[in-house]
Amino acid sequence: TIGMIAVDQGGHVAAGTSTNGLTHKVPGRVGDSPIVGAGAYADSQVGAAAATGDGDVMMRFLPSYLAVEQMRSGADPSAACKTAISRIKRHYADFFGAIICANTTGHYGAACNSVDGFSQFFYMISNSETDAPHLMSVDC
Amino acid sequence: QAALPLVINTWPFKIATDAAWRSLQSGGSVLDAVEKGCTQCEVSQCDGSVGYGGSPDERGETTLDAMIMNGDTMEVGAVADLRRVKNAIGVARAVMERTSHTLLVGESASVFAENMGFAAEDLTTNKSLNIFSEWLKGNCQPNYRKNVLPDPSKQCGPYQPQALVTDKQLRGHANVHSHD
């Protein structure tokens, strides 16, 4: 799955997702990616977020919407991402998932939940400083 | 860390970031950037979890989900369980720009896509066929069914509801190779 956020110099924000979902799913199953507020959410007054992982669990908590609302309340992107992950973790301690967050000033962050085989989450950024894709990571 | 414009995406999909970044640099909108970035991942089948030929379902079919959101207008276009069409994010944008709806699903979403000019193609590849056949050979494991007979943790279907419903909490099978 890919979740992506773009912010331009005017603070215009868009977000998107694309996926083929979980392998061996029951036919008809849909994950969080196409669900607004779950797979991604964007509001040019604030910023955007995009989630990835086990969509069956994550879509129950609208983590992208929550992260954007956290940023609206003043949280920095990293803290907003962590809150969204923590909210899910309260109910599903061993869920597999991660989220990226960015605000309209160009600050960004990410968070993930540590499970077996997944202790660090990698994501990509490109901005006017890097002027090219740059690999980033966050410890879960 | 604060610098605009900005493109950020999940997972180390460099080609997607690059495509989105180039779109922005060439004067494209943020929507164009997101569409170009996600489309590049669909074409390149990023990590097997995006685009055609990955994550076959219980019947061996690959279906696609995608969504795009405009943070200025709060317009959204999304498709789910999309069949036979490779450019899912493109269809999602068409839902946003060519309907007043938000989400189209399944066979009807595919018909909409075809009517909007998207090509209908088989999303199956040798790789996805191989993943599917290995799953069948392995007694359909891992398996997302529960409270059905025969026991889905040991056998393939077809399945029937189990008379006695258990409270057994099953762990998900999502991981770095199979995710949303």
PDB file of C-alpha atoms in Angstrom:
ATOM      1  CA  THR A   1       0.000   0.000   0.000  1.00  0.00           C
ATOM      2  CA  ILE A   2       1.098   3.500  -0.607  1.00  0.00           C
ATOM      3  CA  GLY A   3      -0.247   6.497   1.290  1.00  0.00           C
ATOM      4  CA  MET A   4       0.903   9.885   0.045  1.00  0.00           C
ATOM      5  CA  ILE A   5       0.575  13.537   1.068  1.00  0.00           C
ATOM      6  CA  ALA A   6       1.492  16.571  -1.019  1.00  0.00           C
ATOM      7  CA  VAL A   7       1.675  20.159   0.246  1.00  0.00           C
ATOM      8  CA  ASP A   8       2.558  23.074  -2.026  1.00  0.00           C
ATOM      9  CA  GLN A   9       4.013  26.474  -1.174  1.00  0.00           C
ATOM     10  CA  GLY A  10       0.553  27.955  -0.890  1.00  0.00           C
ATOM     11  CA  GLY A  11      -0.378  25.435   1.778  1.00  0.00           C
ATOM     12  CA  HIS A  12      -2.706  23.478  -0.502  1.00  0.00           C
ATOM     13  CA  VAL A  13      -2.890  19.881   0.679  1.00  0.00           C
ATOM     14  CA  ALA A  14      -3.931  16.612  -0.942  1.00  0.00           C
ATOM     15  CA  ALA A  15      -3.665  13.012   0.176  1.00  0.00           C
ATOM     16  CA  GLY A  16      -4.185   9.670  -1.478  1.00  0.00           C
ATOM     17  CA  THR A  17      -3.811   5.932  -1.175  1.00  0.00           C
ATOM     18  CA  SER A  18      -3.548   2.944  -3.476  1.00  0.00           C
ATOM     19  CA  THR A  19      -3.385  -0.728  -2.581  1.00  0.00           C
ATOM     20  CA  ASN A  20      -4.205  -4.277  -3.566  1.00  0.00           C
ATOM     21  CA  GLY A  21      -4.976  -5.060   0.075  1.00  0.00           C
ATOM     22  CA  LEU A  22      -4.239  -8.158   2.095  1.00  0.00           C
ATOM     23  CA  THR A  23      -3.113 -11.374   0.452  1.00  0.00           C
ATOM     24  CA  HIS A  24      -5.677 -14.220   0.634  1.00  0.00           C
ATOM     25  CA  LYS A  25      -8.468 -11.924   1.828  1.00  0.00           C
ATOM     26  CA  VAL A  26     -12.079 -13.018   1.612  1.00  0.00           C
ATOM     27  CA  PRO A  27     -13.424 -11.852  -1.773  1.00  0.00           C
ATOM     28  CA  GLY A  28     -15.180  -8.513  -1.371  1.00  0.00           C
ATOM     29  CA  ARG A  29     -13.045  -7.451   1.565  1.00  0.00           C
ATOM     30  CA  VAL A  30     -12.037  -3.784   1.538  1.00  0.00           C
ATOM     31  CA  GLY A  31      -9.409  -2.290   3.833  1.00  0.00           C
ATOM     32  CA  ASP A  32      -8.899   1.174   5.240  1.00  0.00           C
ATOM     33  CA  SER A  33      -7.199   2.689   2.198  1.00  0.00           C
ATOM     34  CA  PRO A  34     -10.324   3.960   0.378  1.00  0.00           C
ATOM     35  CA  ILE A  35     -12.099   5.031   3.573  1.00  0.00           C
ATOM     36  CA  VAL A  36     -11.937   8.755   4.259  1.00  0.00           C
ATOM     37  CA  GLY A  37     -10.303   9.462   7.599  1.00  0.00           C
ATOM     38  CA  ALA A  38      -8.952   5.934   7.827  1.00  0.00           C
ATOM     39  CA  GLY A  39      -6.489   5.430   4.966  1.00  0.00           C
ATOM     40  CA  ALA A  40      -5.915   9.155   4.564  1.00  0.00           C
ATOM     41  CA  TYR A  41      -7.365  12.573   5.346  1.00  0.00           C
ATOM     42  CA  ALA A  42      -6.491  16.069   4.209  1.00  0.00           C
ATOM     43  CA  ASP A  43      -7.555  19.549   5.249  1.00  0.00           C
ATOM     44  CA  SER A  44      -5.668  22.514   3.841  1.00  0.00           C
ATOM     45  CA  GLN A  45      -6.393  24.473   7.012  1.00  0.00           C
ATOM     46  CA  VAL A  46      -4.291  21.984   8.951  1.00  0.00           C
ATOM     47  CA  GLY A  47      -2.432  19.272   7.030  1.00  0.00           C
ATOM     48  CA  ALA A  48      -2.892  15.621   6.228  1.00  0.00           C
ATOM     49  CA  ALA A  49      -2.197  12.092   7.374  1.00  0.00           C
ATOM     50  CA  ALA A  50      -2.046   8.665   5.722  1.00  0.00           C
ATOM     51  CA  ALA A  51      -2.051   5.283   7.402  1.00  0.00           C
ATOM     52  CA  THR A  52      -0.797   1.828   6.458  1.00  0.00           C
ATOM     53  CA  GLY A  53      -0.958  -1.610   7.998  1.00  0.00           C
ATOM     54  CA  ASP A  54      -3.783  -3.928   9.012  1.00  0.00           C
ATOM     55  CA  GLY A  55      -6.753  -2.056   7.585  1.00  0.00           C
ATOM     56  CA  ASP A  56      -9.301  -4.323   9.233  1.00  0.00           C
ATOM     57  CA  VAL A  57      -8.196  -2.959  12.594  1.00  0.00           C
ATOM     58  CA  MET A  58      -7.078   0.540  11.637  1.00  0.00           C
ATOM     59  CA  MET A  59     -10.279   1.532   9.854  1.00  0.00           C
ATOM     60  CA  ARG A  60     -12.176   1.158  13.134  1.00  0.00           C
ATOM     61  CA  PHE A  61     -10.326   4.127  14.625  1.00  0.00           C
ATOM     62  CA  LEU A  62     -10.113   6.622  11.741  1.00  0.00           C
ATOM     63  CA  PRO A  63      -6.448   7.273  12.580  1.00  0.00           C
ATOM     64  CA  SER A  64      -5.835   9.734   9.745  1.00  0.00           C
ATOM     65  CA  TYR A  65      -8.778  11.887  10.779  1.00  0.00           C
ATOM     66  CA  LEU A  66      -7.684  11.732  14.399  1.00  0.00           C
ATOM     67  CA  ALA A  67      -4.142  12.771  13.514  1.00  0.00           C
ATOM     68  CA  VAL A  68      -5.350  15.752  11.494  1.00  0.00           C
ATOM     69  CA  GLU A  69      -7.628  16.815  14.316  1.00  0.00           C
ATOM     70  CA  GLN A  70      -4.718  16.527  16.742  1.00  0.00           C
ATOM     71  CA  MET A  71      -2.699  18.846  14.502  1.00  0.00           C
ATOM     72  CA  ARG A  72      -5.662  21.218  14.346  1.00  0.00           C
ATOM     73  CA  SER A  73      -5.522  21.346  18.142  1.00  0.00           C
ATOM     74  CA  GLY A  74      -1.871  22.305  18.046  1.00  0.00           C
ATOM     75  CA  ALA A  75      -0.026  19.018  18.132  1.00  0.00           C
ATOM     76  CA  ASP A  76       3.092  18.737  16.002  1.00  0.00           C
ATOM     77  CA  PRO A  77       2.913  16.045  13.295  1.00  0.00           C
ATOM     78  CA  SER A  78       4.990  13.492  15.199  1.00  0.00           C
ATOM     79  CA  ALA A  79       2.868  13.833  18.321  1.00  0.00           C
ATOM     80  CA  ALA A  80      -0.322  13.658  16.257  1.00  0.00           C
ATOM     81  CA  CYS A  81       0.848  10.452  14.606  1.00  0.00           C
ATOM     82  CA  LYS A  82       1.774   8.937  17.964  1.00  0.00           C
ATOM     83  CA  THR A  83      -1.641   9.744  19.402  1.00  0.00           C
ATOM     84  CA  ALA A  84      -3.377   8.035  16.480  1.00  0.00           C
ATOM     85  CA  ILE A  85      -1.274   4.909  16.949  1.00  0.00           C
ATOM     86  CA  SER A  86      -1.757   4.939  20.734  1.00  0.00           C
ATOM     87  CA  ARG A  87      -5.534   5.131  20.351  1.00  0.00           C
ATOM     88  CA  ILE A  88      -5.535   1.861  18.387  1.00  0.00           C
ATOM     89  CA  LYS A  89      -2.965   0.247  20.654  1.00  0.00           C
ATOM     90  CA  ARG A  90      -5.273   0.683  23.643  1.00  0.00           C
ATOM     91  CA  HIS A  91      -7.582  -1.899  22.115  1.00  0.00           C
ATOM     92  CA  TYR A  92      -5.249  -3.917  19.881  1.00  0.00           C
ATOM     93  CA  ALA A  93      -1.823  -3.968  21.509  1.00  0.00           C
ATOM     94  CA  ASP A  94      -0.302  -6.117  18.768  1.00  0.00           C
ATOM     95  CA  PHE A  95      -1.794  -4.502  15.686  1.00  0.00           C
ATOM     96  CA  PHE A  96       0.450  -3.930  12.695  1.00  0.00           C
ATOM     97  CA  GLY A  97       0.379  -0.364  11.452  1.00  0.00           C
ATOM     98  CA  ALA A  98       2.012   3.002  10.887  1.00  0.00           C
ATOM     99  CA  ILE A  99       0.990   6.539   9.982  1.00  0.00           C
ATOM    100  CA  ILE A 100       2.587   9.612   8.427  1.00  0.00           C
ATOM    101  CA  CYS A 101       1.528  13.184   9.211  1.00  0.00           C
ATOM    102  CA  ALA A 102       2.348  16.567   7.690  1.00  0.00           C
ATOM    103  CA  ASN A 103       1.116  20.070   8.347  1.00  0.00           C
ATOM    104  CA  THR A 104       0.723  23.049   6.056  1.00  0.00           C
ATOM    105  CA  THR A 105       4.015  24.599   7.173  1.00  0.00           C
ATOM    106  CA  GLY A 106       5.980  21.606   5.908  1.00  0.00           C
ATOM    107  CA  HIS A 107       6.626  19.894   9.211  1.00  0.00           C
ATOM    108  CA  TYR A 108       6.149  16.151   9.124  1.00  0.00           C
ATOM    109  CA  GLY A 109       6.427  13.057  11.293  1.00  0.00           C
ATOM    110  CA  ALA A 110       5.509   9.403  11.558  1.00  0.00           C
ATOM    111  CA  ALA A 111       4.708   6.752  14.124  1.00  0.00           C
ATOM    112  CA  CYS A 112       4.181   2.993  14.163  1.00  0.00           C
ATOM    113  CA  ASN A 113       3.340   0.137  16.508  1.00  0.00           C
ATOM    114  CA  SER A 114       6.118  -2.314  17.242  1.00  0.00           C
ATOM    115  CA  VAL A 115       5.288  -5.959  16.589  1.00  0.00           C
ATOM    116  CA  ASP A 116       7.354  -9.039  15.732  1.00  0.00           C
ATOM    117  CA  GLY A 117       9.349  -8.279  12.591  1.00  0.00           C
ATOM    118  CA  PHE A 118       8.375  -4.625  12.561  1.00  0.00           C
ATOM    119  CA  SER A 119      10.275  -2.306  14.875  1.00  0.00           C
ATOM    120  CA  GLN A 120      11.124   0.502  12.486  1.00  0.00           C
ATOM    121  CA  PHE A 121       8.986   2.174   9.835  1.00  0.00           C
ATOM    122  CA  PHE A 122      10.518   3.611   6.672  1.00  0.00           C
ATOM    123  CA  TYR A 123       8.968   6.403   4.677  1.00  0.00           C
ATOM    124  CA  MET A 124      10.031   8.849   1.980  1.00  0.00           C
ATOM    125  CA  ILE A 125      10.015  12.631   1.851  1.00  0.00           C
ATOM    126  CA  SER A 126      10.962  15.176  -0.734  1.00  0.00           C
ATOM    127  CA  ASN A 127      10.924  18.909  -0.060  1.00  0.00           C
ATOM    128  CA  SER A 128      12.666  22.092  -1.141  1.00  0.00           C
ATOM    129  CA  GLU A 129      15.640  21.266   1.074  1.00  0.00           C
ATOM    130  CA  THR A 130      16.217  17.718  -0.145  1.00  0.00           C
ATOM    131  CA  ASP A 131      15.055  18.438  -3.735  1.00  0.00           C
ATOM    132  CA  ALA A 132      14.966  14.668  -4.192  1.00  0.00           C
ATOM    133  CA  PRO A 133      13.460  11.646  -2.459  1.00  0.00           C
ATOM    134  CA  HIS A 134      14.990  11.086   0.940  1.00  0.00           C
ATOM    135  CA  LEU A 135      14.560   7.962   3.047  1.00  0.00           C
ATOM    136  CA  MET A 136      13.387   8.551   6.609  1.00  0.00           C
ATOM    137  CA  SER A 137      12.616   6.163   9.433  1.00  0.00           C
ATOM    138  CA  VAL A 138      10.996   6.140  12.832  1.00  0.00           C
ATOM    139  CA  ASP A 139      11.374   3.616  15.625  1.00  0.00           C
ATOM    140  CA  CYS A 140       8.114   2.028  16.662  1.00  0.00           C
TER     141      CYS A 140
ATOM    142  CA  GLN B   1      12.491  20.197   8.768  1.00  0.00           C
ATOM    143  CA  ALA B   2       9.947  22.792   7.622  1.00  0.00           C
ATOM    144  CA  ALA B   3      10.251  23.355   3.910  1.00  0.00           C
ATOM    145  CA  LEU B   4       7.664  23.616   1.197  1.00  0.00           C
ATOM    146  CA  PRO B   5       6.613  22.149  -1.117  1.00  0.00           C
ATOM    147  CA  LEU B   6       6.576  18.714   0.482  1.00  0.00           C
ATOM    148  CA  VAL B   7       5.821  15.197  -0.668  1.00  0.00           C
ATOM    149  CA  ILE B   8       5.745  12.406   1.894  1.00  0.00           C
ATOM    150  CA  ASN B   9       4.689   8.802   1.446  1.00  0.00           C
ATOM    151  CA  THR B  10       4.527   5.576   3.398  1.00  0.00           C
ATOM    152  CA  TRP B  11       7.184   2.882   2.827  1.00  0.00           C
ATOM    153  CA  PRO B  12      10.465   3.320   0.944  1.00  0.00           C
ATOM    154  CA  PHE B  13       8.822   3.743  -2.456  1.00  0.00           C
ATOM    155  CA  LYS B  14      11.326   6.167  -3.937  1.00  0.00           C
ATOM    156  CA  ILE B  15       9.929   6.080  -7.463  1.00  0.00           C
ATOM    157  CA  ALA B  16       6.558   7.239  -6.196  1.00  0.00           C
ATOM    158  CA  THR B  17       8.052  10.142  -4.246  1.00  0.00           C
ATOM    159  CA  ASP B  18      10.115  11.083  -7.251  1.00  0.00           C
ATOM    160  CA  ALA B  19       7.114  11.038  -9.590  1.00  0.00           C
ATOM    161  CA  ALA B  20       5.062  13.199  -7.232  1.00  0.00           C
ATOM    162  CA  TRP B  21       7.937  15.594  -6.650  1.00  0.00           C
ATOM    163  CA  ARG B  22       8.569  16.009 -10.379  1.00  0.00           C
ATOM    164  CA  SER B  23       4.879  16.680 -10.888  1.00  0.00           C
ATOM    165  CA  LEU B  24       4.946  19.483  -8.310  1.00  0.00           C
ATOM    166  CA  GLN B  25       8.168  20.914  -9.721  1.00  0.00           C
ATOM    167  CA  SER B  26       6.694  21.024 -13.200  1.00  0.00           C
ATOM    168  CA  GLY B  27       3.745  23.077 -12.016  1.00  0.00           C
ATOM    169  CA  GLY B  28       1.270  20.350 -11.236  1.00  0.00           C
ATOM    170  CA  SER B  29      -1.224  20.694  -8.404  1.00  0.00           C
ATOM    171  CA  VAL B  30      -1.027  18.746  -5.164  1.00  0.00           C
ATOM    172  CA  LEU B  31      -3.768  16.479  -6.528  1.00  0.00           C
ATOM    173  CA  ASP B  32      -1.704  15.878  -9.668  1.00  0.00           C
ATOM    174  CA  ALA B  33       1.303  15.048  -7.510  1.00  0.00           C
ATOM    175  CA  VAL B  34      -0.576  12.515  -5.396  1.00  0.00           C
ATOM    176  CA  GLU B  35      -2.146  10.934  -8.469  1.00  0.00           C
ATOM    177  CA  LYS B  36       1.188  10.729 -10.321  1.00  0.00           C
ATOM    178  CA  GLY B  37       2.984   9.305  -7.299  1.00  0.00           C
ATOM    179  CA  CYS B  38       0.394   6.636  -6.608  1.00  0.00           C
ATOM    180  CA  THR B  39       0.065   5.809 -10.314  1.00  0.00           C
ATOM    181  CA  GLN B  40       3.818   5.246 -10.525  1.00  0.00           C
ATOM    182  CA  CYS B  41       3.539   2.778  -7.658  1.00  0.00           C
ATOM    183  CA  GLU B  42       0.655   1.000  -9.391  1.00  0.00           C
ATOM    184  CA  VAL B  43       2.656   0.689 -12.614  1.00  0.00           C
ATOM    185  CA  SER B  44       5.776  -0.482 -10.769  1.00  0.00           C
ATOM    186  CA  GLN B  45       3.799  -2.763  -8.448  1.00  0.00           C
ATOM    187  CA  CYS B  46       5.548  -1.253  -5.395  1.00  0.00           C
ATOM    188  CA  ASP B  47       6.535  -4.040  -3.031  1.00  0.00           C
ATOM    189  CA  GLY B  48       3.787  -6.225  -4.465  1.00  0.00           C
ATOM    190  CA  SER B  49       1.244  -4.458  -2.265  1.00  0.00           C
ATOM    191  CA  VAL B  50       0.232  -1.831  -4.839  1.00  0.00           C
ATOM    192  CA  GLY B  51      -1.232  -2.359  -8.278  1.00  0.00           C
ATOM    193  CA  TYR B  52      -1.960  -5.388 -10.423  1.00  0.00           C
ATOM    194  CA  GLY B  53      -0.526  -8.853  -9.869  1.00  0.00           C
ATOM    195  CA  GLY B  54      -0.352  -8.735  -6.071  1.00  0.00           C
ATOM    196  CA  SER B  55      -2.287  -9.862  -3.006  1.00  0.00           C
ATOM    197  CA  PRO B  56      -4.602 -12.384  -4.679  1.00  0.00           C
ATOM    198  CA  ASP B  57      -7.794 -13.072  -2.729  1.00  0.00           C
ATOM    199  CA  GLU B  58      -9.227 -16.503  -1.850  1.00  0.00           C
ATOM    200  CA  ARG B  59     -10.233 -16.945  -5.475  1.00  0.00           C
ATOM    201  CA  GLY B  60      -6.880 -15.801  -6.827  1.00  0.00           C
ATOM    202  CA  GLU B  61      -8.149 -12.449  -8.069  1.00  0.00           C
ATOM    203  CA  THR B  62      -6.340  -9.155  -7.510  1.00  0.00           C
ATOM    204  CA  THR B  63      -8.645  -6.234  -6.706  1.00  0.00           C
ATOM    205  CA  LEU B  64      -7.634  -2.650  -6.019  1.00  0.00           C
ATOM    206  CA  ASP B  65      -8.617   0.067  -3.530  1.00  0.00           C
ATOM    207  CA  ALA B  66      -7.679   3.742  -3.855  1.00  0.00           C
ATOM    208  CA  MET B  67      -8.693   7.171  -2.629  1.00  0.00           C
ATOM    209  CA  ILE B  68      -7.746  10.791  -3.268  1.00  0.00           C
ATOM    210  CA  MET B  69      -8.741  13.802  -1.178  1.00  0.00           C
ATOM    211  CA  ASN B  70      -8.603  17.511  -1.938  1.00  0.00           C
ATOM    212  CA  GLY B  71      -7.804  19.371   1.275  1.00  0.00           C
ATOM    213  CA  ASP B  72      -9.034  22.668  -0.152  1.00  0.00           C
ATOM    214  CA  THR B  73     -12.554  21.572  -1.038  1.00  0.00           C
ATOM    215  CA  MET B  74     -12.818  18.364   1.050  1.00  0.00           C
ATOM    216  CA  GLU B  75     -13.861  16.554  -2.118  1.00  0.00           C
ATOM    217  CA  VAL B  76     -13.016  12.877  -2.163  1.00  0.00           C
ATOM    218  CA  GLY B  77     -13.015  10.184  -4.817  1.00  0.00           C
ATOM    219  CA  ALA B  78     -12.509   6.549  -3.920  1.00  0.00           C
ATOM    220  CA  VAL B  79     -12.847   3.083  -5.392  1.00  0.00           C
ATOM    221  CA  ALA B  80     -12.855  -0.230  -3.568  1.00  0.00           C
ATOM    222  CA  ASP B  81     -12.781  -3.837  -4.710  1.00  0.00           C
ATOM    223  CA  LEU B  82     -12.040  -2.507  -8.201  1.00  0.00           C
ATOM    224  CA  ARG B  83     -11.697  -5.305 -10.747  1.00  0.00           C
ATOM    225  CA  ARG B  84      -9.895  -5.435 -14.111  1.00  0.00           C
ATOM    226  CA  VAL B  85      -8.619  -1.842 -14.067  1.00  0.00           C
ATOM    227  CA  LYS B  86      -4.967  -1.133 -13.225  1.00  0.00           C
ATOM    228  CA  ASN B  87      -5.058   2.615 -12.580  1.00  0.00           C
ATOM    229  CA  ALA B  88      -7.081   2.634  -9.355  1.00  0.00           C
ATOM    230  CA  ILE B  89      -5.978   6.102  -8.205  1.00  0.00           C
ATOM    231  CA  GLY B  90      -6.908   7.464 -11.629  1.00  0.00           C
ATOM    232  CA  VAL B  91     -10.378   5.990 -11.306  1.00  0.00           C
ATOM    233  CA  ALA B  92     -10.630   7.441  -7.785  1.00  0.00           C
ATOM    234  CA  ARG B  93      -9.864  10.881  -9.186  1.00  0.00           C
ATOM    235  CA  ALA B  94     -12.482  10.339 -11.878  1.00  0.00           C
ATOM    236  CA  VAL B  95     -15.029   9.512  -9.170  1.00  0.00           C
ATOM    237  CA  MET B  96     -14.161  12.828  -7.508  1.00  0.00           C
ATOM    238  CA  GLU B  97     -14.200  14.907 -10.671  1.00  0.00           C
ATOM    239  CA  ARG B  98     -16.908  13.234 -12.727  1.00  0.00           C
ATOM    240  CA  THR B  99     -19.512  12.307 -10.096  1.00  0.00           C
ATOM    241  CA  SER B 100     -20.995  13.850  -6.969  1.00  0.00           C
ATOM    242  CA  HIS B 101     -20.304  10.619  -5.101  1.00  0.00           C
ATOM    243  CA  THR B 102     -17.427   9.687  -2.829  1.00  0.00           C
ATOM    244  CA  LEU B 103     -16.933   5.932  -3.118  1.00  0.00           C
ATOM    245  CA  LEU B 104     -17.738   3.403  -5.840  1.00  0.00           C
ATOM    246  CA  VAL B 105     -17.161  -0.308  -5.298  1.00  0.00           C
ATOM    247  CA  GLY B 106     -16.852  -3.648  -7.015  1.00  0.00           C
ATOM    248  CA  GLU B 107     -18.084  -4.539 -10.451  1.00  0.00           C
ATOM    249  CA  SER B 108     -20.022  -1.286 -10.794  1.00  0.00           C
ATOM    250  CA  ALA B 109     -16.860   0.709 -10.114  1.00  0.00           C
ATOM    251  CA  SER B 110     -15.165  -1.213 -12.913  1.00  0.00           C
ATOM    252  CA  VAL B 111     -18.009  -0.437 -15.314  1.00  0.00           C
ATOM    253  CA  PHE B 112     -17.751   3.236 -14.342  1.00  0.00           C
ATOM    254  CA  ALA B 113     -14.005   3.130 -15.014  1.00  0.00           C
ATOM    255  CA  GLU B 114     -14.471   1.530 -18.411  1.00  0.00           C
ATOM    256  CA  ASN B 115     -17.094   4.130 -19.309  1.00  0.00           C
ATOM    257  CA  MET B 116     -14.619   6.853 -18.335  1.00  0.00           C
ATOM    258  CA  GLY B 117     -12.052   5.430 -20.712  1.00  0.00           C
ATOM    259  CA  PHE B 118      -9.916   3.284 -18.463  1.00  0.00           C
ATOM    260  CA  ALA B 119      -8.753   0.044 -20.067  1.00  0.00           C
ATOM    261  CA  ALA B 120     -10.123  -3.262 -18.791  1.00  0.00           C
ATOM    262  CA  GLU B 121      -7.267  -5.717 -18.316  1.00  0.00           C
ATOM    263  CA  ASP B 122      -6.555  -8.901 -16.437  1.00  0.00           C
ATOM    264  CA  LEU B 123      -4.877  -8.001 -13.129  1.00  0.00           C
ATOM    265  CA  THR B 124      -3.499 -11.524 -12.735  1.00  0.00           C
ATOM    266  CA  THR B 125       0.207 -12.204 -13.268  1.00  0.00           C
ATOM    267  CA  ASN B 126       2.314 -15.344 -13.061  1.00  0.00           C
ATOM    268  CA  LYS B 127       3.477 -14.110  -9.667  1.00  0.00           C
ATOM    269  CA  SER B 128      -0.030 -13.686  -8.266  1.00  0.00           C
ATOM    270  CA  LEU B 129      -1.039 -17.057  -9.731  1.00  0.00           C
ATOM    271  CA  ASN B 130       1.949 -18.650  -8.015  1.00  0.00           C
ATOM    272  CA  ILE B 131       1.109 -17.013  -4.673  1.00  0.00           C
ATOM    273  CA  PHE B 132      -2.441 -18.310  -5.015  1.00  0.00           C
ATOM    274  CA  SER B 133      -1.459 -21.866  -5.961  1.00  0.00           C
ATOM    275  CA  GLU B 134       1.053 -22.049  -3.086  1.00  0.00           C
ATOM    276  CA  TRP B 135      -1.707 -20.950  -0.734  1.00  0.00           C
ATOM    277  CA  LEU B 136      -4.004 -23.703  -2.002  1.00  0.00           C
ATOM    278  CA  LYS B 137      -1.211 -26.263  -1.647  1.00  0.00           C
ATOM    279  CA  GLY B 138      -0.668 -25.078   1.936  1.00  0.00           C
ATOM    280  CA  ASN B 139      -4.249 -25.805   2.970  1.00  0.00           C
ATOM    281  CA  CYS B 140      -5.248 -22.176   2.472  1.00  0.00           C
ATOM    282  CA  GLN B 141      -2.988 -20.755   5.198  1.00  0.00           C
ATOM    283  CA  PRO B 142      -2.990 -18.015   6.387  1.00  0.00           C
ATOM    284  CA  ASN B 143      -6.757 -17.670   6.433  1.00  0.00           C
ATOM    285  CA  TYR B 144      -9.027 -14.830   7.572  1.00  0.00           C
ATOM    286  CA  ARG B 145     -12.167 -16.906   8.199  1.00  0.00           C
ATOM    287  CA  LYS B 146     -13.350 -17.719  11.715  1.00  0.00           C
ATOM    288  CA  ASN B 147     -16.260 -19.501  13.351  1.00  0.00           C
ATOM    289  CA  VAL B 148     -16.835 -21.641  10.282  1.00  0.00           C
ATOM    290  CA  LEU B 149     -16.540 -25.285   9.316  1.00  0.00           C
ATOM    291  CA  PRO B 150     -14.349 -26.908   8.189  1.00  0.00           C
ATOM    292  CA  ASP B 151     -11.715 -25.450  10.521  1.00  0.00           C
ATOM    293  CA  PRO B 152     -10.210 -22.583   8.477  1.00  0.00           C
ATOM    294  CA  SER B 153      -6.901 -22.846  10.350  1.00  0.00           C
ATOM    295  CA  LYS B 154      -6.424 -26.296   8.836  1.00  0.00           C
ATOM    296  CA  GLN B 155      -8.533 -26.654   5.730  1.00  0.00           C
ATOM    297  CA  CYS B 156      -9.720 -24.893   2.614  1.00  0.00           C
ATOM    298  CA  GLY B 157     -13.389 -24.120   1.994  1.00  0.00           C
ATOM    299  CA  PRO B 158     -16.126 -23.930   1.004  1.00  0.00           C
ATOM    300  CA  TYR B 159     -17.114 -22.937   4.510  1.00  0.00           C
ATOM    301  CA  GLN B 160     -20.362 -23.047   6.443  1.00  0.00           C
ATOM    302  CA  PRO B 161     -21.200 -21.133   9.641  1.00  0.00           C
ATOM    303  CA  GLN B 162     -20.180 -23.012  12.772  1.00  0.00           C
ATOM    304  CA  ALA B 163     -23.101 -23.838  15.051  1.00  0.00           C
ATOM    305  CA  LEU B 164     -21.246 -22.876  18.229  1.00  0.00           C
ATOM    306  CA  VAL B 165     -19.666 -19.449  17.963  1.00  0.00           C
ATOM    307  CA  THR B 166     -16.383 -19.164  19.853  1.00  0.00           C
ATOM    308  CA  ASP B 167     -14.903 -16.072  21.446  1.00  0.00           C
ATOM    309  CA  LYS B 168     -11.465 -16.970  20.250  1.00  0.00           C
ATOM    310  CA  GLN B 169      -9.561 -13.806  19.344  1.00  0.00           C
ATOM    311  CA  LEU B 170      -7.587 -14.399  16.202  1.00  0.00           C
ATOM    312  CA  ARG B 171      -4.470 -12.393  15.441  1.00  0.00           C
ATOM    313  CA  GLY B 172      -4.375 -10.669  12.095  1.00  0.00           C
ATOM    314  CA  HIS B 173      -2.072 -11.891   9.361  1.00  0.00           C
ATOM    315  CA  ALA B 174      -1.092  -8.463   8.058  1.00  0.00           C
ATOM    316  CA  ASN B 175       2.644  -7.844   7.940  1.00  0.00           C
ATOM    317  CA  VAL B 176       5.293  -5.972   5.972  1.00  0.00           C
ATOM    318  CA  HIS B 177       4.554  -8.156   2.947  1.00  0.00           C
ATOM    319  CA  SER B 178       0.754  -8.011   3.123  1.00  0.00           C
ATOM    320  CA  HIS B 179      -0.813  -4.744   4.192  1.00  0.00           C
ATOM    321  CA  ASP B 180      -3.220  -1.937   3.433  1.00  0.00           C
TER     322      ASP B 180
END
